Short mmCIF file of C-alpha atoms and ligand atoms in Angstrom, two decimals:
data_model
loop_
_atom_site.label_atom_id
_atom_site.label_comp_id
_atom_site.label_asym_id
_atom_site.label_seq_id
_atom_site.Cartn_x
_atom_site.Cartn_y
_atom_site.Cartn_z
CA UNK H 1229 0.00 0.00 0.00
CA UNK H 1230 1.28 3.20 -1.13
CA UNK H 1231 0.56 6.59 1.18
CA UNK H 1232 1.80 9.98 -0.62
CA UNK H 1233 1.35 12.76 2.12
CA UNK H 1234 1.32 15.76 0.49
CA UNK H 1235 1.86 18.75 2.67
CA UNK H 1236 1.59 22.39 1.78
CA UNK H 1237 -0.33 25.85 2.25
CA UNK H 1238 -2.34 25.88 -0.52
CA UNK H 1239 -3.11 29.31 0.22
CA UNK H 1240 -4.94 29.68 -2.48
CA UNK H 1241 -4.65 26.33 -4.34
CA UNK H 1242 -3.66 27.01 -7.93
CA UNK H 1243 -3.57 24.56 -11.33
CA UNK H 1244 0.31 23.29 -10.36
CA UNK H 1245 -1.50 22.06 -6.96
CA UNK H 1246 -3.89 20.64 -8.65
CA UNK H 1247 -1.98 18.84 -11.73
CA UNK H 1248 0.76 17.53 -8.69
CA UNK H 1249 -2.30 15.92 -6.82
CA UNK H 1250 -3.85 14.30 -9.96
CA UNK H 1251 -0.14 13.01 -11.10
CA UNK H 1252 0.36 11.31 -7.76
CA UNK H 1253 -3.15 10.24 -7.25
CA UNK H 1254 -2.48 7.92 -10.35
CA UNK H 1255 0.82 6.51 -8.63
CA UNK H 1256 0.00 5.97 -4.64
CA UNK H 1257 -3.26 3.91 -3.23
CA UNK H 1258 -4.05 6.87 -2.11
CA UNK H 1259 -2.92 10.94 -1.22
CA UNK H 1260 -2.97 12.59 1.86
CA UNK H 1261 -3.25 16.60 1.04
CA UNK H 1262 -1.94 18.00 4.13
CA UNK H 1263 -2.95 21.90 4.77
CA UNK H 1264 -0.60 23.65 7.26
CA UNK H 1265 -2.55 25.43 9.51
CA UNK H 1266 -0.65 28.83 10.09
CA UNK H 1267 1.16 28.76 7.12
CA UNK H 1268 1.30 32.41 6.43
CA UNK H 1269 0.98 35.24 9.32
CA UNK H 1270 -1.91 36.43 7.83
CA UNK H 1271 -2.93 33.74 5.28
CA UNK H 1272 -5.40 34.85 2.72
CA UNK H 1273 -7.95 31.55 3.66
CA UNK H 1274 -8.27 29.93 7.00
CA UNK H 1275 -7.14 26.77 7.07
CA UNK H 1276 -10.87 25.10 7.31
CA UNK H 1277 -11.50 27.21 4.18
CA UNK H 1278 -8.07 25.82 2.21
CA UNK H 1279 -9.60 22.23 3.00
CA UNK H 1280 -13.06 23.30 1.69
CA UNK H 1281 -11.63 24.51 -1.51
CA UNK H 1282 -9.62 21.67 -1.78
CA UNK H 1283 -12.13 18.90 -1.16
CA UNK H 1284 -14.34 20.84 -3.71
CA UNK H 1285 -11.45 20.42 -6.08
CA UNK H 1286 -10.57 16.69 -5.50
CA UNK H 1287 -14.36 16.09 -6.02
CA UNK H 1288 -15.18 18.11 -9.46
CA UNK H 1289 -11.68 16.22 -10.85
CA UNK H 1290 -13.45 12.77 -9.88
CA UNK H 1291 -10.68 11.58 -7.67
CA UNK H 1292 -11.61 8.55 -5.37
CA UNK H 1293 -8.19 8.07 -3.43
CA UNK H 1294 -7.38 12.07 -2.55
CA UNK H 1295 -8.24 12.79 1.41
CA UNK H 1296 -7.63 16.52 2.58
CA UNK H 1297 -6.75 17.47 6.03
CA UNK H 1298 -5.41 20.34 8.14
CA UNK H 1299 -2.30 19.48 10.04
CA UNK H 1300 0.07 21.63 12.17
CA UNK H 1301 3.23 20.80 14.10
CA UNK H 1302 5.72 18.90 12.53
CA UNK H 1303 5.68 17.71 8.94
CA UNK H 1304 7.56 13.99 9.63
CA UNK H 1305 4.85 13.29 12.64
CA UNK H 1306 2.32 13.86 10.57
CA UNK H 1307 4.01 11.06 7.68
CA UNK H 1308 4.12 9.18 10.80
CA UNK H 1309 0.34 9.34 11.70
CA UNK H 1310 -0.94 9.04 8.15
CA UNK H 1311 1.53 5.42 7.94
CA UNK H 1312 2.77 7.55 4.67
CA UNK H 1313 5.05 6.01 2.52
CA UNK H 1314 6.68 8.89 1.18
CA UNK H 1315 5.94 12.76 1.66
CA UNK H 1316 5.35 14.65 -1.64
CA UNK H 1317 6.22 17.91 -3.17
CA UNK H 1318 6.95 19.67 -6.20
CA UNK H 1319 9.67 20.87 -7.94
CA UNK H 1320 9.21 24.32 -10.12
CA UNK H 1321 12.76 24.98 -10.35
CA UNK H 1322 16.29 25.55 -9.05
CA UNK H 1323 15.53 27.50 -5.77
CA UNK H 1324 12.47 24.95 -4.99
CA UNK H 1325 15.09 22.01 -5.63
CA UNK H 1326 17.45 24.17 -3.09
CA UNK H 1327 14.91 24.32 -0.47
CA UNK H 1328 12.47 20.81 -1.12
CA UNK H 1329 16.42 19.42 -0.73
CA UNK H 1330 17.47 20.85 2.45
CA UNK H 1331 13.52 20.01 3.86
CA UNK H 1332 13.98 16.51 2.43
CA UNK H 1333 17.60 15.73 4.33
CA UNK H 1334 16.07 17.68 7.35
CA UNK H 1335 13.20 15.30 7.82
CA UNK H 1336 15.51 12.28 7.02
CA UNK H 1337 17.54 13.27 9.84
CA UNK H 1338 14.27 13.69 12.28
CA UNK H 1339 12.74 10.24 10.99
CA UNK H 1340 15.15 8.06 8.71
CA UNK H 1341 12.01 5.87 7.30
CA UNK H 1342 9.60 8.67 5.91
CA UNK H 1343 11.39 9.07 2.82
CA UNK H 1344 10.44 12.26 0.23
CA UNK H 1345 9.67 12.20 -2.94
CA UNK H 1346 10.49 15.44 -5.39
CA UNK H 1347 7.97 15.72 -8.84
CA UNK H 1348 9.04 18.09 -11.15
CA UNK H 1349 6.38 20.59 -12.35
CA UNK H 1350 4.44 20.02 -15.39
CA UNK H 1351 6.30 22.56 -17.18
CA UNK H 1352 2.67 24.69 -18.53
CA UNK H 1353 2.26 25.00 -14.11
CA UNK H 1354 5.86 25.61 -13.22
CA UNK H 1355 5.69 29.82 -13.43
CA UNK H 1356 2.72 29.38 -10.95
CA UNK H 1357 2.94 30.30 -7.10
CA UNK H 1358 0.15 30.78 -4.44
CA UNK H 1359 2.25 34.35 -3.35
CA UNK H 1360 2.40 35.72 -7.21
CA UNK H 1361 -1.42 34.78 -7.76
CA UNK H 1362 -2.01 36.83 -4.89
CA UNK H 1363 -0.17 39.59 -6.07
CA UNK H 1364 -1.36 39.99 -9.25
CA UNK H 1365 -4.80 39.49 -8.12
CA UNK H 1366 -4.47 42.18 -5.95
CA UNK H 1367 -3.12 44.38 -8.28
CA UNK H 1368 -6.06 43.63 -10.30
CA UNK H 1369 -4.59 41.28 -12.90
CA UNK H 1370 -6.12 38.88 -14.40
CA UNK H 1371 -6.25 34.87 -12.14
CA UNK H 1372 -7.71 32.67 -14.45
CA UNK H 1373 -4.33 30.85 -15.83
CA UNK H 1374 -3.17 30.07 -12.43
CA UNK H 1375 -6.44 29.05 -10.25
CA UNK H 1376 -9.64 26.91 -10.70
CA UNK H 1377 -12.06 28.88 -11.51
CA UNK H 1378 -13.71 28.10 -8.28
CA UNK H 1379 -10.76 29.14 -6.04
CA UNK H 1380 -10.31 32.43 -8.86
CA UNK H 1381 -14.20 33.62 -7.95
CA UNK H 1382 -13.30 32.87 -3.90
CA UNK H 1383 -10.32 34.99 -3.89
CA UNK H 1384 -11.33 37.77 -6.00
CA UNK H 1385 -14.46 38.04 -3.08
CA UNK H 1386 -12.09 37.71 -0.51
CA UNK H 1387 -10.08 40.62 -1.97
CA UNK H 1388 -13.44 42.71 -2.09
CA UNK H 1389 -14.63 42.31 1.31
CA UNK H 1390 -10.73 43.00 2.26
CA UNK H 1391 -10.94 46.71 0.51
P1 ADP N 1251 4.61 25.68 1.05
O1 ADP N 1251 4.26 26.90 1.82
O2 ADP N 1251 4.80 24.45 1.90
O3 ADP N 1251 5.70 25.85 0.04
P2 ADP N 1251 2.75 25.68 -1.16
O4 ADP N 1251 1.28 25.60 -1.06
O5 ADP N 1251 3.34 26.93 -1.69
O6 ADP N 1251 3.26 25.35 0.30
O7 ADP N 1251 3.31 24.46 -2.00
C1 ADP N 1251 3.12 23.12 -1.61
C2 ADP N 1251 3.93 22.22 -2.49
O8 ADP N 1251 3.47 22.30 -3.82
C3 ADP N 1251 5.42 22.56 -2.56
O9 ADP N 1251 6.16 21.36 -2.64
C4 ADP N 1251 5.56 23.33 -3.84
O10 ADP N 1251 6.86 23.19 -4.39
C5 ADP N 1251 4.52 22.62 -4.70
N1 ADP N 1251 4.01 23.51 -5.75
C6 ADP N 1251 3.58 24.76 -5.62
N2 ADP N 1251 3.22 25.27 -6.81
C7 ADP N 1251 3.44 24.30 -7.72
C8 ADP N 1251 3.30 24.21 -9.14
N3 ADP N 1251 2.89 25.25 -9.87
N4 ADP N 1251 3.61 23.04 -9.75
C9 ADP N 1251 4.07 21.99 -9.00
N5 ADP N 1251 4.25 22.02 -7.67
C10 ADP N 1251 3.95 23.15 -7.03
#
């Protein structure tokens, strides 16, 4: 049985999110979306929101094997208490391979059996980041290349009742 936890803020989730959980849907048993609760100091969603949005997601794409949950503390404990085989994240380029690296021989060190597991980006997602959406959207650029259209309608409300 094959566990992928993938952890992340998600805050909003965009289409690389989204691409990385249907790619590794088709390879585990089954995916364990992890949202970090108090990812950002002042995160656009809450984190019960980030799971709604998500589930909603998982659903419309029709796949059986994707659970969401929130999670905070450590990233290795929480491998440990889905019985993950492998943690999961995504590679968009060189300073994401600096960092997933570093993350990955960091949680080696604190548990030597949850091993990580790097996928590169498809390379249509791999300009695509949770921070730049928000930018742009808030400088009133246009969402739609970067977000479900259900996450681009949410955050362009959440902008509103912000102003
Ligand atoms: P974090 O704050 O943990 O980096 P993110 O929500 O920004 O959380 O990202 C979660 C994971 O998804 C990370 O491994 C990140 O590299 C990956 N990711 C983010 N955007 C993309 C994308 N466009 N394509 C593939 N993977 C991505």
């Amino acid at each position: 049985m094959t566990r992928f936890v993938y952890p992340g803020s998600f805050d909003p989730p965009t289409l690389g999110h989204l691409d990385l959980i249907r790619r590794a849907s088709g390879m585990a048993d089954e995916v364990v979306i992890g949202v970090l609760q108090n990812a950002a100091k002042a995160p656009l969603f809450g984190e019960q929101e980030r799971v709604a949005l998500l589930r909603e997601l998982v659903e419309a794409e029709g796949l059986k094997n994707v659970r969401v949950v929130a999670f905070a503390g450590l990233l290795v404990e929480f491998a440990r208490q889905e019985k993950a085989t492998a943690i999961l994240r995504g590679i968009r380029g060189a300073a994401d391979v600096e960092f997933e690296l570093q993350l990955a021989q960091m949680n080696r060190a604190l548990a030597p059996e949850v091993e990580t597991l790097l996928l590169p980006a498809s390379p249509q997602y791999s300009h695509i980041s949770s921070q730049l959406t928000k930018q742009a959207a808030r400088g009133g650029g246009e969402i739609k290349a970067f977000v479900p259209k259900a996450v681009r309608a949410k955050v362009l409300r959440r902008l509103r009742e912000q102003s």
